[in-house]
Coordinates of C-alpha atoms in Angstrom, one line a residue:
X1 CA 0.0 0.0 0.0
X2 CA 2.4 2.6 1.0
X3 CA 5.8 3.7 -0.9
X4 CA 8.0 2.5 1.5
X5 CA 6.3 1.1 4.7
X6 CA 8.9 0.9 8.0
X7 CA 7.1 -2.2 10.2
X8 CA 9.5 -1.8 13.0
X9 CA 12.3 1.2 12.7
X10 CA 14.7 1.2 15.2
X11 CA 17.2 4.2 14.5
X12 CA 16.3 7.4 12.8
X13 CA 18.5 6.5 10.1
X14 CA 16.1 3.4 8.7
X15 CA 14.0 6.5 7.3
X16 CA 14.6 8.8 4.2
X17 CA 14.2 11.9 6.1
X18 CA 15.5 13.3 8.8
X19 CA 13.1 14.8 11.5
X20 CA 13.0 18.5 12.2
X21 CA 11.8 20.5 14.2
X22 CA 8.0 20.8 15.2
X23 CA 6.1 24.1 13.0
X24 CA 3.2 25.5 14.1
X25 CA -0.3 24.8 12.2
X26 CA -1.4 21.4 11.0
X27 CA -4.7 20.0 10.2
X28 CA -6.7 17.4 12.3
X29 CA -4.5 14.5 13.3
X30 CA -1.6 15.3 12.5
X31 CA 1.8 17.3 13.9
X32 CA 3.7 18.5 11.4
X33 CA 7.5 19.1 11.3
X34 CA 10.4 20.3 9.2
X35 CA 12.4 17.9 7.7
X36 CA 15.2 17.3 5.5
X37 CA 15.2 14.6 2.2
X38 CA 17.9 12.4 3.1
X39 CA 19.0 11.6 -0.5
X40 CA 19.6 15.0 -1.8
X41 CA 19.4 17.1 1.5
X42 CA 16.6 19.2 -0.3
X43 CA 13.4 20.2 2.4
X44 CA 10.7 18.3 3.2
X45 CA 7.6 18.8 5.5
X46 CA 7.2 15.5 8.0
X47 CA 3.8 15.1 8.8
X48 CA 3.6 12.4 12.2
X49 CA 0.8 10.8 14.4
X50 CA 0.5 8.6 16.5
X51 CA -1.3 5.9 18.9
X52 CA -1.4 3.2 21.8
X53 CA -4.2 1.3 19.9
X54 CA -3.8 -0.3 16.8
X55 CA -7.9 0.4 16.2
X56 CA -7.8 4.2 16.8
X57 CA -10.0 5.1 14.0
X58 CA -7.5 8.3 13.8
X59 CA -5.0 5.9 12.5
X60 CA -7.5 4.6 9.9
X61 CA -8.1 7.8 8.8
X62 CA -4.4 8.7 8.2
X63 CA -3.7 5.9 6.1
X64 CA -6.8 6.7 3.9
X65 CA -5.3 10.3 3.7
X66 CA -1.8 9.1 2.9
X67 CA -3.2 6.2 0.3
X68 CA -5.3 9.4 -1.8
X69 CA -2.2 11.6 -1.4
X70 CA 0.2 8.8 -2.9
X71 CA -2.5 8.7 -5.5
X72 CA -3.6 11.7 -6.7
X73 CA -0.8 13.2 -8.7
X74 CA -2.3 17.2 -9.5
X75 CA 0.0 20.2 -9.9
X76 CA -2.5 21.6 -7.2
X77 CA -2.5 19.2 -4.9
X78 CA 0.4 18.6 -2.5
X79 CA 3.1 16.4 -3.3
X80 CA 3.7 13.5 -1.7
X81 CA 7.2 12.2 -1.4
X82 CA 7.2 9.0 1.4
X83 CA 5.7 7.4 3.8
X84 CA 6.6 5.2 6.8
X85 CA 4.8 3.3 9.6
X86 CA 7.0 2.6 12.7
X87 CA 6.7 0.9 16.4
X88 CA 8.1 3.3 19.0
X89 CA 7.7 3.1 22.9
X90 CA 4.0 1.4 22.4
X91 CA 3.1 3.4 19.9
X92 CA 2.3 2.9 16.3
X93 CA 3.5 5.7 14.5
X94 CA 2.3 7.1 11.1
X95 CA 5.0 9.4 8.9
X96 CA 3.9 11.1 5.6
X97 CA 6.5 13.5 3.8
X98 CA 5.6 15.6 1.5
X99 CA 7.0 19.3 -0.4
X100 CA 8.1 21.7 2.1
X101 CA 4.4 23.8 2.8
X102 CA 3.4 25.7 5.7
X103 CA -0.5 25.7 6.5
X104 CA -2.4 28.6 5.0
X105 CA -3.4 30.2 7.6
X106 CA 0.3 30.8 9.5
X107 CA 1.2 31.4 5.9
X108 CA -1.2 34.8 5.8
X109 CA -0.4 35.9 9.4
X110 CA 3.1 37.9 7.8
X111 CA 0.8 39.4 4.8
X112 CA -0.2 42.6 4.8
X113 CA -3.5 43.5 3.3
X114 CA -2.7 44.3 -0.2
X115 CA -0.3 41.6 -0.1
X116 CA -3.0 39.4 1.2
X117 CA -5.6 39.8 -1.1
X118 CA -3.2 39.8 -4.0
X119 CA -2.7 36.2 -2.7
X120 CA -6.2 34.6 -2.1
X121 CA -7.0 35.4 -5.2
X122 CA -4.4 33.6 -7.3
X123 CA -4.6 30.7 -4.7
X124 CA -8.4 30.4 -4.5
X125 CA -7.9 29.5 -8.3
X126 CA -5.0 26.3 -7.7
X127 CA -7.7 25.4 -4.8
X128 CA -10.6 25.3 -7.5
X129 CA -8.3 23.7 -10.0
X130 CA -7.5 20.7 -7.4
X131 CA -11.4 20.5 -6.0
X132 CA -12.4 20.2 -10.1
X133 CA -9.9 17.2 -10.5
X134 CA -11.0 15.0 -7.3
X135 CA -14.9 15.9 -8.0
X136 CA -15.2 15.8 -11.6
X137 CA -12.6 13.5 -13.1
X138 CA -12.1 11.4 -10.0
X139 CA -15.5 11.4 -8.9
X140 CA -14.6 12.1 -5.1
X141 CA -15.5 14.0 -2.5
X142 CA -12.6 16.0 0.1
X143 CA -15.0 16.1 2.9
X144 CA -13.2 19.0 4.7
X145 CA -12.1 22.4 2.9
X146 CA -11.2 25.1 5.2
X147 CA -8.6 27.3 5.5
X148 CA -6.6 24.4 7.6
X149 CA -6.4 22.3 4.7
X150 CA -4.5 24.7 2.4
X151 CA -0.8 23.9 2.1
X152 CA 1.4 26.8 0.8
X153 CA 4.3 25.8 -0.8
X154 CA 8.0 27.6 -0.7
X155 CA 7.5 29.0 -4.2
X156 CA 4.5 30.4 -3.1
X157 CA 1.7 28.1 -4.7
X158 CA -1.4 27.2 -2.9
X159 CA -2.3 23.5 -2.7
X160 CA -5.0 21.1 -1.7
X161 CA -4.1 18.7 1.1
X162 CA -5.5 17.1 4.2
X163 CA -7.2 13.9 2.2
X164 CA -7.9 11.6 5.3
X165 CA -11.6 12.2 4.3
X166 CA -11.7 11.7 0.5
X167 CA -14.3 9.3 -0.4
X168 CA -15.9 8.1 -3.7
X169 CA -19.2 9.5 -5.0
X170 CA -22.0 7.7 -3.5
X171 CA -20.3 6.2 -0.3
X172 CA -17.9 3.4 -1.8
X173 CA -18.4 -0.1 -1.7
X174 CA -19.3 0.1 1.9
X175 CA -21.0 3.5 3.1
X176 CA -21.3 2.8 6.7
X177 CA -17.6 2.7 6.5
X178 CA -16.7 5.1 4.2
X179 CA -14.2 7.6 5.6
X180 CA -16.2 10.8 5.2
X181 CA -18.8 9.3 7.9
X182 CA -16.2 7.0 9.5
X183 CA -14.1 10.4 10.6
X184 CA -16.8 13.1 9.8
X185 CA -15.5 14.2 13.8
X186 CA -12.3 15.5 11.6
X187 CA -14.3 18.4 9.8
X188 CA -15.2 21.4 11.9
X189 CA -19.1 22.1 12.2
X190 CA -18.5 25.2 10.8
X191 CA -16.9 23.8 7.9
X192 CA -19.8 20.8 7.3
X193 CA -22.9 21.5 4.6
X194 CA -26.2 20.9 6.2
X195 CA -26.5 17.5 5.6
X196 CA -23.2 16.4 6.8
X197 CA -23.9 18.1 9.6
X198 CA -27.3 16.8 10.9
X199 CA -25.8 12.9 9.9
X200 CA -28.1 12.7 6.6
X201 CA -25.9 10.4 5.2
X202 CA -28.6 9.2 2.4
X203 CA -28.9 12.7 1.2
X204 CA -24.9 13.0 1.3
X205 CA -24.8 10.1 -0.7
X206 CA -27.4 11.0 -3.5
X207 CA -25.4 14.6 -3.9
X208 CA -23.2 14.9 -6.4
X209 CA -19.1 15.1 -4.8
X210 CA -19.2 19.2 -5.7
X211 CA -22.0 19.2 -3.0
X212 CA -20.3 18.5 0.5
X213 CA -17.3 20.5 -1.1

């Protein structure tokens, strides 16, 4: 399933990357850190989580958000580079790497105004561009757009990330399990249409993808 998938990593130096420091901002489940890309030294971001239980549904969700990441090559979605899955001190530990981004929001907080505006609208576009792709060609829904789940990269573009909740059109093969409702807890009421929101998961299902996004 994944790229390169570390069962049992006991030194740092099993993994591609090298861990940085934690950053500030990161959606849901995650912690993200700096990182550097052990083959070339070039910068990574390190995204980690983590848990005592095996069955922690936050788990199941990472995976699904790593698995559509490692999938879903789009200029305006964020790269993905590795992935690793380790056992440390009890814990199962999940590691994505992707492009060096920092998380829209912290991105904004050193624009001024004009700077500001000049930005959301060029990035609103690479955000539409990406939603197009996973709803229209791939016939998915994100589940949770919000300013949390913008990634900006160094060059400046804006990119979709934060897939834990991308699930096909119609529910899948198995709705009940189906990662949008499996995890909805992941999307901020603020953030969820109607339906999502009052657990109509019929009338989720009969809506086309462009409809929870």
């Amino acid at each position: 399933m994944f790229a390169r998938l570390t069962a049992l990593v006991g030194s740092s130096s099993s993994l591609s990357f090298e861990l940085g420091e934690a950053k500030e901002g990161c959606w849901g489940i995650w912690t993200h850190h700096h990182g550097t890309w052990r083959a070339d030294q070039s910068p990574v971001s390190v995204f980690r989580t983590a848990s005592t239980s095996k069955l922690d549904a936050k788990l199941a969700a990472a995976r699904n958000g790593i698995k559509r990441l490692r999938m879903l090559r789009h200029p305006d979605i964020l790269a993905f580079k590795d992935t690793a899955e380790a056992e440390e001190k009890g814990e199962t530990v999940l590691y994505l790497v992707t492009e060096r981004m920092t998380l829209l929001p912290v991105f904004l907080e050193g624009a001024d105004a004009a700077e500001r505006e000049a930005w959301v609208s060029l990035g609103l576009q690479r955000v539409l561009s990406a939603l197009s792709f996973l709803n229209r060609d791939c016939s998915l829904m994100h589940g949770r757009v919000c300013m949390d789940s913008i990634a900006v990269t160094e060059q400046g573009d804006w990119k979709l990330a934060a897939l834990e909740l991308v699930t096909e059109a119609g529910g899948g093969p198995d709705p009940l399990q189906a990662p949008l409702r499996a995890a909805s807890w992941l999307t901020p009421q603020a953030h969820q249409p109607g339906e999502l929101a009052k657990g109509d998961w019929e009338a989720v299902w009969q809506s086309p993808p462009h409809a929870v996004d």
